[in-house]
Coordinates of C-alpha atoms in Angstrom, one line a residue:
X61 CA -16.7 69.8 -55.4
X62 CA -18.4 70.5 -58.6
X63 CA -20.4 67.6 -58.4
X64 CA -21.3 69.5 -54.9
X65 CA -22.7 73.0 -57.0
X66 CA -24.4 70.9 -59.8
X67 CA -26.4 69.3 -57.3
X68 CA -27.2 72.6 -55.4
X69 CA -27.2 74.4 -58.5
X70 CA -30.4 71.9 -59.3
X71 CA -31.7 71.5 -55.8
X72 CA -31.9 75.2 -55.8
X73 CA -34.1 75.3 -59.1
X74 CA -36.5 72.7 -57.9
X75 CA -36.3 73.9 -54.0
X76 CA -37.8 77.5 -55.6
X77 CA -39.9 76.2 -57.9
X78 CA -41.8 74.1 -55.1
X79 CA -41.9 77.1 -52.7
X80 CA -43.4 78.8 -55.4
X81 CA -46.1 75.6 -55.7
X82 CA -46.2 75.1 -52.0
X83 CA -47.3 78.8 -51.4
X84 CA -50.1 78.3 -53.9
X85 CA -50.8 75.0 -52.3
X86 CA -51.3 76.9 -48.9
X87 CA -53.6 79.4 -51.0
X88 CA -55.8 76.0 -52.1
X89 CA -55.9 75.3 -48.4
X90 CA -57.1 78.5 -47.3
X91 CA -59.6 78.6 -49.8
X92 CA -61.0 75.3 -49.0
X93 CA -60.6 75.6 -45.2
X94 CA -62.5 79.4 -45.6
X95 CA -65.1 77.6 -48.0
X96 CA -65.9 74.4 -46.1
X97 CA -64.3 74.3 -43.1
X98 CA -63.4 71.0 -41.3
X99 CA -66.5 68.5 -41.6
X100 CA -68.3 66.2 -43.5
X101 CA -67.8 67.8 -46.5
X102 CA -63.9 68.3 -46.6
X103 CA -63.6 64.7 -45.0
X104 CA -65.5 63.0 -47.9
X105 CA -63.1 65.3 -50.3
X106 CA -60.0 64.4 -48.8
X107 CA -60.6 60.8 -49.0
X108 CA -61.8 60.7 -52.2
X109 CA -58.5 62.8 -53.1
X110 CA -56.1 60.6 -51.5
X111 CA -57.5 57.4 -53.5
X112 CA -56.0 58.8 -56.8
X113 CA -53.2 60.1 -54.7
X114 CA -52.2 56.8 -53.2
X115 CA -52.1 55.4 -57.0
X116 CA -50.2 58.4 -58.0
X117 CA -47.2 56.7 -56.2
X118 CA -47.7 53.7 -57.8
X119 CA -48.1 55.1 -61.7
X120 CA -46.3 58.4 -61.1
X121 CA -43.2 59.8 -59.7
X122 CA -43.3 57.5 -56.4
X123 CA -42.6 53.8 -58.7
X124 CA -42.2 54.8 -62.0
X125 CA -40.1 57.1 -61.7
X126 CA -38.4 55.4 -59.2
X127 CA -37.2 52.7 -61.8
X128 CA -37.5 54.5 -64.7
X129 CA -35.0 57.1 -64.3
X130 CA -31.8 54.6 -63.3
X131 CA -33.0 52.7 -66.0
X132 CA -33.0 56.1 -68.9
X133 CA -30.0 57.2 -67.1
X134 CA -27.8 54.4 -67.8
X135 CA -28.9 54.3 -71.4
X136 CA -28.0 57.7 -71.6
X137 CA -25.2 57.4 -70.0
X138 CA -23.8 54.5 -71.8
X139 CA -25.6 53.6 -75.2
X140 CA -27.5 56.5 -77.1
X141 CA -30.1 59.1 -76.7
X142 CA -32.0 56.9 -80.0
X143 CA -32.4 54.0 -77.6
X144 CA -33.4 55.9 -74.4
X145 CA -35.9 57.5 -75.9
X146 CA -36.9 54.6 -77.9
X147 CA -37.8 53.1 -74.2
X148 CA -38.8 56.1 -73.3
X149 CA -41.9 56.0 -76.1
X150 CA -42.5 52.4 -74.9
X151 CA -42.9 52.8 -71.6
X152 CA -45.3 56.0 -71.9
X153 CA -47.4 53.7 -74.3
X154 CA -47.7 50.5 -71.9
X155 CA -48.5 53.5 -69.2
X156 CA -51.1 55.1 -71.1
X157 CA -52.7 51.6 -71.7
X158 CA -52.4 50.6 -68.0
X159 CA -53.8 53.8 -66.6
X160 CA -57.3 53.8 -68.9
X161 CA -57.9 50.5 -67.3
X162 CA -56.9 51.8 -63.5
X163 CA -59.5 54.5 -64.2
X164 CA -62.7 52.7 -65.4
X165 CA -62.0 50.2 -62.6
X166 CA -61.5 53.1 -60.1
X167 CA -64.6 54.5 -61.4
X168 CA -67.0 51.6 -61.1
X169 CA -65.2 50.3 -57.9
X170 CA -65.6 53.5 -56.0
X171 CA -68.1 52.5 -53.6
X172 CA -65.7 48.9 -52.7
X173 CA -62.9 51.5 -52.4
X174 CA -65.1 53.9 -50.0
X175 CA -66.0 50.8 -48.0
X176 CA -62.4 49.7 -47.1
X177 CA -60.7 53.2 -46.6
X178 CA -63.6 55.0 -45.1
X179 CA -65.4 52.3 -43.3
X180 CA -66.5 54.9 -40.7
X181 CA -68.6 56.9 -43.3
X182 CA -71.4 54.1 -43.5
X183 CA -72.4 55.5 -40.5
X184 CA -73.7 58.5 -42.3
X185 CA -75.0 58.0 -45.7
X186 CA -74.7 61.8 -46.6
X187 CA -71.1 61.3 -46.2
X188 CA -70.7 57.9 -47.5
X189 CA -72.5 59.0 -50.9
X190 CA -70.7 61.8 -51.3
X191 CA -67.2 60.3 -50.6
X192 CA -68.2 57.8 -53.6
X193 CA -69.0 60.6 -56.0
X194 CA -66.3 62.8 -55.3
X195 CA -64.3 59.7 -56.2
X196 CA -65.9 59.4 -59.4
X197 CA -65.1 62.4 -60.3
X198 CA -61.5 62.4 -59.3
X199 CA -60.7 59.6 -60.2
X200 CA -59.5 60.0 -64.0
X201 CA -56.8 62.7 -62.1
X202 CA -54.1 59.6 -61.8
X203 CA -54.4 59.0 -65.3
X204 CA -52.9 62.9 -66.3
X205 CA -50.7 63.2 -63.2
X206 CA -48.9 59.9 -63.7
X207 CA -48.4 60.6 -67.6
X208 CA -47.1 64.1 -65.9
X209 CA -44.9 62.5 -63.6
X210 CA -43.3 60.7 -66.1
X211 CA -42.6 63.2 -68.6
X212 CA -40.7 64.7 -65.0
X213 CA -38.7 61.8 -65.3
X214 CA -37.5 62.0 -68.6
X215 CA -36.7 65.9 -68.3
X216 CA -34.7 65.8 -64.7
X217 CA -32.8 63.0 -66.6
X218 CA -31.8 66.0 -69.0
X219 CA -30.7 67.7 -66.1
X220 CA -34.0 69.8 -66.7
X221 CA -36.0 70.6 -63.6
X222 CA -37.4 74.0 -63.8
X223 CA -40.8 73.4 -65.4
X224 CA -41.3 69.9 -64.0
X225 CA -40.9 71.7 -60.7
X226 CA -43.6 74.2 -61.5
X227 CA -45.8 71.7 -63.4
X228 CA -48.1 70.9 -59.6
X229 CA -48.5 74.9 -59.4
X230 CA -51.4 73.8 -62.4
X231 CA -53.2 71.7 -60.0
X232 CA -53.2 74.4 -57.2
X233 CA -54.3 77.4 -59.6
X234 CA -56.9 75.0 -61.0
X235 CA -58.5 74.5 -57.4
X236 CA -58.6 78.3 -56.7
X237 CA -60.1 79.3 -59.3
X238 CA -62.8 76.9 -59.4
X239 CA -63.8 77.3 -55.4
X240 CA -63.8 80.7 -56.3
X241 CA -66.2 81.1 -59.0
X242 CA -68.4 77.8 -58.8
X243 CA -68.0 76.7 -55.2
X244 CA -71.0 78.2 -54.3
X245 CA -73.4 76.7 -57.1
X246 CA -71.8 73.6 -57.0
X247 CA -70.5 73.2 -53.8
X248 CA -67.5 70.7 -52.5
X249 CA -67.6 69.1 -56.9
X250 CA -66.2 72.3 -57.7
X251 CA -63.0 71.5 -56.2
X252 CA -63.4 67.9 -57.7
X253 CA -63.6 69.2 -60.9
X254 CA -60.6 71.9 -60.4
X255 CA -58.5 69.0 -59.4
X256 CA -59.5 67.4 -63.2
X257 CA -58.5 70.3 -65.1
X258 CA -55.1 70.7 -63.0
X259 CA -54.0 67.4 -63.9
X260 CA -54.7 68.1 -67.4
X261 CA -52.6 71.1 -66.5
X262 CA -49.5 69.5 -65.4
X263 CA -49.0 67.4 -68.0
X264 CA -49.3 70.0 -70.7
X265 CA -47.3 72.4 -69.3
X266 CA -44.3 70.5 -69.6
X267 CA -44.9 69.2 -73.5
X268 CA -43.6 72.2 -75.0
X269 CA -40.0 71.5 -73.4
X270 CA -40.2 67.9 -74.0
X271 CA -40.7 69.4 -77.9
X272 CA -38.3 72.4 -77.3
X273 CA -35.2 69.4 -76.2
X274 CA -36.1 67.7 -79.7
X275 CA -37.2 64.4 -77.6
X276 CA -38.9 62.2 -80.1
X277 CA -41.8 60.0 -79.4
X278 CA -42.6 56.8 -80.8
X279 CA -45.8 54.9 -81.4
X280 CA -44.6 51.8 -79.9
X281 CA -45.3 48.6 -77.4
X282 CA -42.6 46.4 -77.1
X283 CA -42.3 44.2 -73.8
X284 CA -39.3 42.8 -75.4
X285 CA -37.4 45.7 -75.0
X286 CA -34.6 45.2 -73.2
X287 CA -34.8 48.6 -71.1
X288 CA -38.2 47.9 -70.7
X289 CA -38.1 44.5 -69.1
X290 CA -35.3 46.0 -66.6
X291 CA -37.8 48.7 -65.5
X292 CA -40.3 46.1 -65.2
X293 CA -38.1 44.4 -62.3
X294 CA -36.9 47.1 -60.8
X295 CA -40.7 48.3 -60.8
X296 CA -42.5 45.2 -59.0
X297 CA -40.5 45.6 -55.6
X298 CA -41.0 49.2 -55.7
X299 CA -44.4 49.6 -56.4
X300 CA -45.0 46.7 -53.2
X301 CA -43.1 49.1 -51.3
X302 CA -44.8 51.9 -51.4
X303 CA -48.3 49.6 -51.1
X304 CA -46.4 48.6 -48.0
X305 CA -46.1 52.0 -47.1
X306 CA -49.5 53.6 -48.3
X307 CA -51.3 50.7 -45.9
X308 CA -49.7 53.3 -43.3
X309 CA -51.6 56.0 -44.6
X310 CA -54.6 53.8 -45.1
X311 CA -54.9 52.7 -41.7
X312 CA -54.4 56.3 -39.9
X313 CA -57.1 57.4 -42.0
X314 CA -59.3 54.4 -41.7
X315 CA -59.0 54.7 -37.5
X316 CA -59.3 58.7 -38.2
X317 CA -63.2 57.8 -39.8
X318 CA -63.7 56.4 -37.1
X319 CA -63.5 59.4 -34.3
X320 CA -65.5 62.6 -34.1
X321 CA -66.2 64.8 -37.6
X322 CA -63.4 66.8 -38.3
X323 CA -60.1 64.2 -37.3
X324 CA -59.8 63.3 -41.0
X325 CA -59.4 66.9 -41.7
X326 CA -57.6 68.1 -38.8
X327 CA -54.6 65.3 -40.2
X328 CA -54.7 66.5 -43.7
X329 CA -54.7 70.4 -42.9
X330 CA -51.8 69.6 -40.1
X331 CA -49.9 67.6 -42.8
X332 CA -50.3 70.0 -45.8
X333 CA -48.1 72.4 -43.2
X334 CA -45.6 69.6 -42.8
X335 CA -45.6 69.2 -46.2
X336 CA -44.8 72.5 -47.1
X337 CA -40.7 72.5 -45.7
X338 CA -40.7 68.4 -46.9
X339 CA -42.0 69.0 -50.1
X340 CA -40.5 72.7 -50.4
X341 CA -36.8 70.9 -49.4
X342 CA -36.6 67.6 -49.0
X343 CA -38.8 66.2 -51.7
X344 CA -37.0 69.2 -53.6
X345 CA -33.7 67.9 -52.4
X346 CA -34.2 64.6 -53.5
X347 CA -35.3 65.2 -56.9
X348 CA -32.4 66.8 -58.0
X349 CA -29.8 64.1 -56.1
X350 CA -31.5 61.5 -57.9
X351 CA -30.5 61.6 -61.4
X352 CA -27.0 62.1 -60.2
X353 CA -26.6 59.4 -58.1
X354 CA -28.2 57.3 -60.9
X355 CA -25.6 58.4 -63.5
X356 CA -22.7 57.5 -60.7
X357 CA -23.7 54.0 -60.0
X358 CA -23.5 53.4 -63.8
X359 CA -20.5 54.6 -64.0
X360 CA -19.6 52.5 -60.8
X361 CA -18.3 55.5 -59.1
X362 CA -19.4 54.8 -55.5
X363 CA -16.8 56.8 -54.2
X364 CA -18.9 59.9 -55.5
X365 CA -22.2 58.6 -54.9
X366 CA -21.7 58.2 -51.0
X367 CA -20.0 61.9 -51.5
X368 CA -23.7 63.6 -52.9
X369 CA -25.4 61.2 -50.8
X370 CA -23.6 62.5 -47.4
X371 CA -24.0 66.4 -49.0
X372 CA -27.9 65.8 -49.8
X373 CA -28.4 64.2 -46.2
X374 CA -26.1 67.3 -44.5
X375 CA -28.5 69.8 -46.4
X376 CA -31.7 68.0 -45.2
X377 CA -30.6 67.9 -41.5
X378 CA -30.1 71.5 -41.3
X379 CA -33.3 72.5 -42.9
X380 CA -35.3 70.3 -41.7
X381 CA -34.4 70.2 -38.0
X382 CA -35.0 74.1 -37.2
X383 CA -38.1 73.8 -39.5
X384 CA -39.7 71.1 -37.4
X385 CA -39.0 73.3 -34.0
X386 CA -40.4 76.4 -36.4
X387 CA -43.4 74.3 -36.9
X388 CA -43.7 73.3 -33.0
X389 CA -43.2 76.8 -31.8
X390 CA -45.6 79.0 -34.1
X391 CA -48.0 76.0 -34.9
X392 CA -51.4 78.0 -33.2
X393 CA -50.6 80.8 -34.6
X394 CA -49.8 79.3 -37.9
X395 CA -53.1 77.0 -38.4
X396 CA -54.8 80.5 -37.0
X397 CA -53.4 82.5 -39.6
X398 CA -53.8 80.3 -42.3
X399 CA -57.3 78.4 -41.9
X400 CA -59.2 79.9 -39.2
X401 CA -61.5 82.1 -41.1
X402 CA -64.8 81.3 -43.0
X403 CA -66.4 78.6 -40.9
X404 CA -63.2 76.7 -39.4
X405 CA -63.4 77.4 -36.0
X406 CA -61.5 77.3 -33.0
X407 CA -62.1 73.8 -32.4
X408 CA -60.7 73.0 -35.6
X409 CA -57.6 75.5 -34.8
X410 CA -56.9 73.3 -32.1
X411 CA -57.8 69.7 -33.4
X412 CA -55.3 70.5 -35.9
X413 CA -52.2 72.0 -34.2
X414 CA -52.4 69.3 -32.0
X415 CA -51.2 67.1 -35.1
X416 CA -49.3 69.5 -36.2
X417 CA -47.1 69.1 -33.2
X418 CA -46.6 65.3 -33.6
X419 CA -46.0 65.6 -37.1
X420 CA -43.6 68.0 -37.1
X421 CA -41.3 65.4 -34.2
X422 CA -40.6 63.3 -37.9
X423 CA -40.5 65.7 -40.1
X424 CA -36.2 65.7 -40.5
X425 CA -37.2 61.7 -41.1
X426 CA -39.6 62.1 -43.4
X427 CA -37.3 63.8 -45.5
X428 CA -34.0 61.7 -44.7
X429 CA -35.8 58.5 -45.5
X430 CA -37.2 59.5 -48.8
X431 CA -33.3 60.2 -50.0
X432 CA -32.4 57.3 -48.9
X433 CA -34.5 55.3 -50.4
X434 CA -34.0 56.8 -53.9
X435 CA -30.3 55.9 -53.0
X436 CA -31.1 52.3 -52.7
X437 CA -33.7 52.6 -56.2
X438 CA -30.6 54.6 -58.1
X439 CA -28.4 51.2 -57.4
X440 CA -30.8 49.4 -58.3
X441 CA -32.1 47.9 -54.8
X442 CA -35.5 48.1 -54.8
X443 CA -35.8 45.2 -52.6
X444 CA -34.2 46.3 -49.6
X445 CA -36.3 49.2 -48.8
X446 CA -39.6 47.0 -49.1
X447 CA -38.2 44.3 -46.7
X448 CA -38.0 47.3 -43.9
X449 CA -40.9 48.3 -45.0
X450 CA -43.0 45.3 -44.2
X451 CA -41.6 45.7 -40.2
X452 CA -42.2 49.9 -39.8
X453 CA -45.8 49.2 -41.4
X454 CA -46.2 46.3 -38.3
X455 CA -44.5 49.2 -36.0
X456 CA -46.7 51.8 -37.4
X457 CA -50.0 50.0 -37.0
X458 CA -48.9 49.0 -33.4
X459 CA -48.3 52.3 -31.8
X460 CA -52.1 53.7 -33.8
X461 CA -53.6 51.3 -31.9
X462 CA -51.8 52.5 -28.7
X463 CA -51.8 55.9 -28.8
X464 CA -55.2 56.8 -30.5
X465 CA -56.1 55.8 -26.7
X466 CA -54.2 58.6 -25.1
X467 CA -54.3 61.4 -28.0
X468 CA -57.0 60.4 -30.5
X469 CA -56.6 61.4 -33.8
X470 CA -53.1 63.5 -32.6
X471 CA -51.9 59.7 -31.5
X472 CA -52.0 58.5 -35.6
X473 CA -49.5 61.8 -36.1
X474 CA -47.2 61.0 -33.3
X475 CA -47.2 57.2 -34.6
X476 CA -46.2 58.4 -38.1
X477 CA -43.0 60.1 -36.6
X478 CA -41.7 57.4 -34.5
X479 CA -42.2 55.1 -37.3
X480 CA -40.4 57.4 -39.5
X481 CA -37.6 57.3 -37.5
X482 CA -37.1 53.9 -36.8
X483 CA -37.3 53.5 -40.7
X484 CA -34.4 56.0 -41.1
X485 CA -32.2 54.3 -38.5
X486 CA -32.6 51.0 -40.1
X487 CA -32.4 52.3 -43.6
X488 CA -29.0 54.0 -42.7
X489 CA -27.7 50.5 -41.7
X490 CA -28.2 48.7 -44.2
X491 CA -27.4 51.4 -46.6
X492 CA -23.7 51.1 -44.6
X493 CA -23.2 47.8 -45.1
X494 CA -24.8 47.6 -48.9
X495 CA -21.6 50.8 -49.8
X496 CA -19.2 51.0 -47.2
X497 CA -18.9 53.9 -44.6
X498 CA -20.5 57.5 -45.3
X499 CA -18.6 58.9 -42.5
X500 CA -22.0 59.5 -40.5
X501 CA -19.7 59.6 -37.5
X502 CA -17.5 62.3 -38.1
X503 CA -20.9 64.7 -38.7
X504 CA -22.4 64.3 -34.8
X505 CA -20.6 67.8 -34.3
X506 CA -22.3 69.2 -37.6
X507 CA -25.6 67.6 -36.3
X508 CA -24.7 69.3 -32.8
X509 CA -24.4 72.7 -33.8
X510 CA -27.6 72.5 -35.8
X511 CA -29.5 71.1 -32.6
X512 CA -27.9 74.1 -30.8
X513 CA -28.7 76.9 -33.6
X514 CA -32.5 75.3 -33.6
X515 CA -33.3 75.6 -30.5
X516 CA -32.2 79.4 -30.5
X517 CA -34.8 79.3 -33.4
X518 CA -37.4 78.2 -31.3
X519 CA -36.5 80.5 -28.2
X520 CA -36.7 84.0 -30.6
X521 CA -40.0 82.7 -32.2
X522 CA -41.4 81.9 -28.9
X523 CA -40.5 85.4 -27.6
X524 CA -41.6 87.1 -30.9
X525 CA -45.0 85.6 -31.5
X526 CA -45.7 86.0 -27.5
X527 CA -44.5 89.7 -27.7
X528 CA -46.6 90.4 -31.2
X529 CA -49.7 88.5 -29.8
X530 CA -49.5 90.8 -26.2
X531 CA -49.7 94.3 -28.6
X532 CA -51.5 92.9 -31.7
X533 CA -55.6 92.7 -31.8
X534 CA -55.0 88.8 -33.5
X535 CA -58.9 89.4 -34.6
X536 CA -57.3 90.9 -37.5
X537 CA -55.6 88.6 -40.3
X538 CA -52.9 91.3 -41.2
X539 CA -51.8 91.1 -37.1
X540 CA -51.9 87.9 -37.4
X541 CA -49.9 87.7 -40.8
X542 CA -47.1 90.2 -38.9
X543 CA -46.9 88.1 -35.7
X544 CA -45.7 85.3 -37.4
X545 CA -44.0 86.7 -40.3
X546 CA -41.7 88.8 -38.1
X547 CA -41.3 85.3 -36.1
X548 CA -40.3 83.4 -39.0
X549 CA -37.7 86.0 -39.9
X550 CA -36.3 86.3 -36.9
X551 CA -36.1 83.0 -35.8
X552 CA -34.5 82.3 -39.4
X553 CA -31.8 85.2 -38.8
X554 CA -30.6 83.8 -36.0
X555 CA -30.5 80.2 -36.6
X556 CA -28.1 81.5 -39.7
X557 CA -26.3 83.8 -37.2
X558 CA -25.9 81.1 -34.3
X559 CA -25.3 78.9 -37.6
X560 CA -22.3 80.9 -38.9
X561 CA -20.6 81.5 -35.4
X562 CA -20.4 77.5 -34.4
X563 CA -18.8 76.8 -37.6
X564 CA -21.8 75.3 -39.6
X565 CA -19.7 75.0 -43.5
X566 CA -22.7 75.3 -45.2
X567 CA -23.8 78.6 -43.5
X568 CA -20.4 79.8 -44.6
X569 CA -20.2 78.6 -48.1
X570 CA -23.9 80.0 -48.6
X571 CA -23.0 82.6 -50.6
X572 CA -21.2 80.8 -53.2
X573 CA -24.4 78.2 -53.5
X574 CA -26.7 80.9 -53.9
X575 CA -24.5 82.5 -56.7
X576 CA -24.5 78.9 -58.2
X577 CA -28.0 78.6 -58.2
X578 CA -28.7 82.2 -59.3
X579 CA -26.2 81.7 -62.4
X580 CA -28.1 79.3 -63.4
X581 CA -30.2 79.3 -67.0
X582 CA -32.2 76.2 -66.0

């Protein structure tokens, strides 16, 4: 039970920390979307933004951290804080090292990188040239974000996740303010540059705790390190994982160059919105589980870690779930509210709530899968999930192929979920037999009554947004902002009500988590 409030005690930290990041994110969005709409422009951007992005996972909290925190854990746990930060200070050294050479190779490979992901750009040089530079320019943002990521690492292993949370709020502030004030001289590189200064940002904010908790840092590369060697297997299979699973994310947007100006966009605007409730909770969610369940596999206490890993999955489901129907329900209105202004149009509007839609299908997956996996990474598996991997890639490419026929860019969405899902199912088995039973059986009436709940949720937003949009002028962004407020809210009361009546433990025990959270001096 206590390990229960520790985790939401730091779930709660981080989960309002990244509301706090995701609501600036959705201010980025709006200022991009008012400034530039959804065309060649924002298409070039996005791609050359998802190039240091895709690295990110390699370098930054996706690997590293992946293997790096089991690895600081355990020598916390059972040598000394001396040695763990002794590895610590080698492994931010070697990174350092590593990520000046990424970044002059990113920098003079841009246009090799624009060929591959982007292939559709050559079709229009204005776009093709402008993807390259945008990569330039963007490019050195992996080195700062990954160095960021890491110092994450070693502060959530310290139980500290407060300013590590609010460290990607840099990156979004950066944005605003520079499509605010130089946009218009310098056009679409004015965001480029904002995301620079933001990585710069994130890494910086967080030095001053790293200082404050006396963590000292060493001038020092040793590959014969002990710890260091360990991360470095533990590393490998990870980082071909997620290569396995960016090639996912490659694809859609290579097929998405492909189709009519605008898809590229309409993808990335439709996922920022999944992204807000994922990141928001289940990216939140997963960050805080993960230390713990590294510290209980070495102490061998399985017992425990099938415990938090059961809790973190049971707090996913029943956010996630009435979030994705949320998402389905108010997704015009959303995307209307949010981006149609400036020169998105209705098109656009429509382009991307279709995604939206398909998106949202995966989005209790998307979030399931990610804990998962950083259950297999905390004991030390990192093969497994790459092994699966290899086969929902296959899956994935398969059903682009198929259903970009039917739904065109909307198909690559709907192809992401299903893959997602399959992933978690298989995931889940092999999990079961790696551990021993979670008692995933005994939770189908939990799962139930959040189905039932949710789909009350959808039925009083549906009513609410049809009822505000018959009396509201929607012309107007503050109607707009009151039509689906008022839905969100009271879709949300009654999913807690409905929640509360059919038994739902967490509902009831809400109270006492949100004391636990607010107690807190994190």
């Amino acid at each position: 039970m206590e390990t229960k409030y520790k985790i939401a005690k730091y779930a709660g930290i981080v989960i309002i920390a990244t509301i706090f990041c995701r609501i600036l994110g959705l201010g980025r969005e709006i200022v991009i979307s008012n400034r530039f709409g959804a065309g060649i422009e924002t298409d070039a951007f996005f791609i050359a933004f998802m190039i240091p992005n895709l690295l990110r996972s390699f370098l930054g909290e996706g690997a590293l951290n992946s293997a790096f925190i089991p690895v600081f854990a355990e020598h916390l746990t059972n040598y000394d804080r001396k040695k763990a930060e002794y590895f610590a200070s080698n492994v931010l050294n070697i990174l350092i090292i590593i990520l000046i050479v990424v970044v002059i190779l990113g920098i003079w490979g841009a246009p090799l990188l624009i060929n591959i992901i982007a292939i559709g750009f050559k079709s229009n040089m204005y776009k093709y040239q402008l993807a390259i530079n945008l990569t330039r320019i963007i490019f050195p943002y992996i080195g700062f974000v990954a160095v960021a990521a890491l110092f994450m690492g070693i502060l959530n292993s310290y139980d500290h996740f407060l300013v590590p949370a609010l460290a990607p709020s840099m990156l979004n502030i950066s944005v605003i303010v520079f499509a605010i004030t130089l946009s218009y001289k310098y056009g679409i590189f004015a965001i480029a540059w904002g995301v620079i200064l933001g990585g710069i940002g994130q890494a910086l904010i967080q030095t001053p705790v790293l200082i404050r908790k006396k963590i000292k840092y060493s001038l020092v590369v040793d590959f014969n390190d002990p710890g260091t060697k360990q991360l470095l297997k533990l590393l490998v299979p990870v980082m071909i994982g997620l290569a396995i699973t960016q090639i996912n994310v490659i694809v859609d947007r290579t097929i998405a160059s492909t189709l009519i100006d605008g898809s590229i966009s309409a993808l990335y605007y439709s996922n920022r919105l999944v992204q807000f409730p994922l990141g928001a909770f289940g990216i939140a969610i997963s960050i805080a589980i993960f230390p713990t369940l590294a510290k209980q596999t070495a102490k061998n206490n399985i017992a425990e870690f099938k415990k938090s890993l059961l809790f973190g999955l049971k707090i996913l489901l029943f956010i996630t779930i009435p979030s994705a129907v949320g998402l389905i329900v108010l997704k015009d209105s959303l995307i209307r509210l949010i981006y149609e202004h400036g020169i998105f149009s209705r098109v656009a509007t429509n382009m991307t709530a279709s995604a939206l839609l398909y998106y949202s299908i995966g989005l209790f997956a998307y979030a399931c899968v990610r804990l998962i996996t950083m259950s297999f990474y905390a004991l030390k598996d990192t093969k497994t999930p790459v092994k699966i991997g290899i086969y929902i890639v296959i899956v994935n490419i398969a059903l682009d192929l198929i259903l970009i026929r039917y739904l065109a860019h909307s198909g690559l969405a709907l192809a992401t979920s299903v893959a997602a899902i399959l992933n978690l199912i298989i995931l889940l088995k092999v999990l079961q037999d790696k551990i021993g039973n979670i008692e995933l059986k005994s939770q189908t009436s939990f799962l139930i009554k959040i189905i039932i709940s949710s789909i009350f949720l959808g039925i009083i937003c549906f009513l609410v947004n049809n009822y505000f949009g018959s009396i509201l002028d929607l012309n107007n962004k503050y109607n707009q902002a009151v039509q689906v407020i008022i839905s969100i809210f009271s879709g949300g009361m009654v999913y807690l009500i409905s929640s509360y009546i059919l038994g739902v433990k967490e509902v009831r025990s809400l109270k006492k988590t949100i004391n636990t959270i607010l107690r807190s001096k994190e």
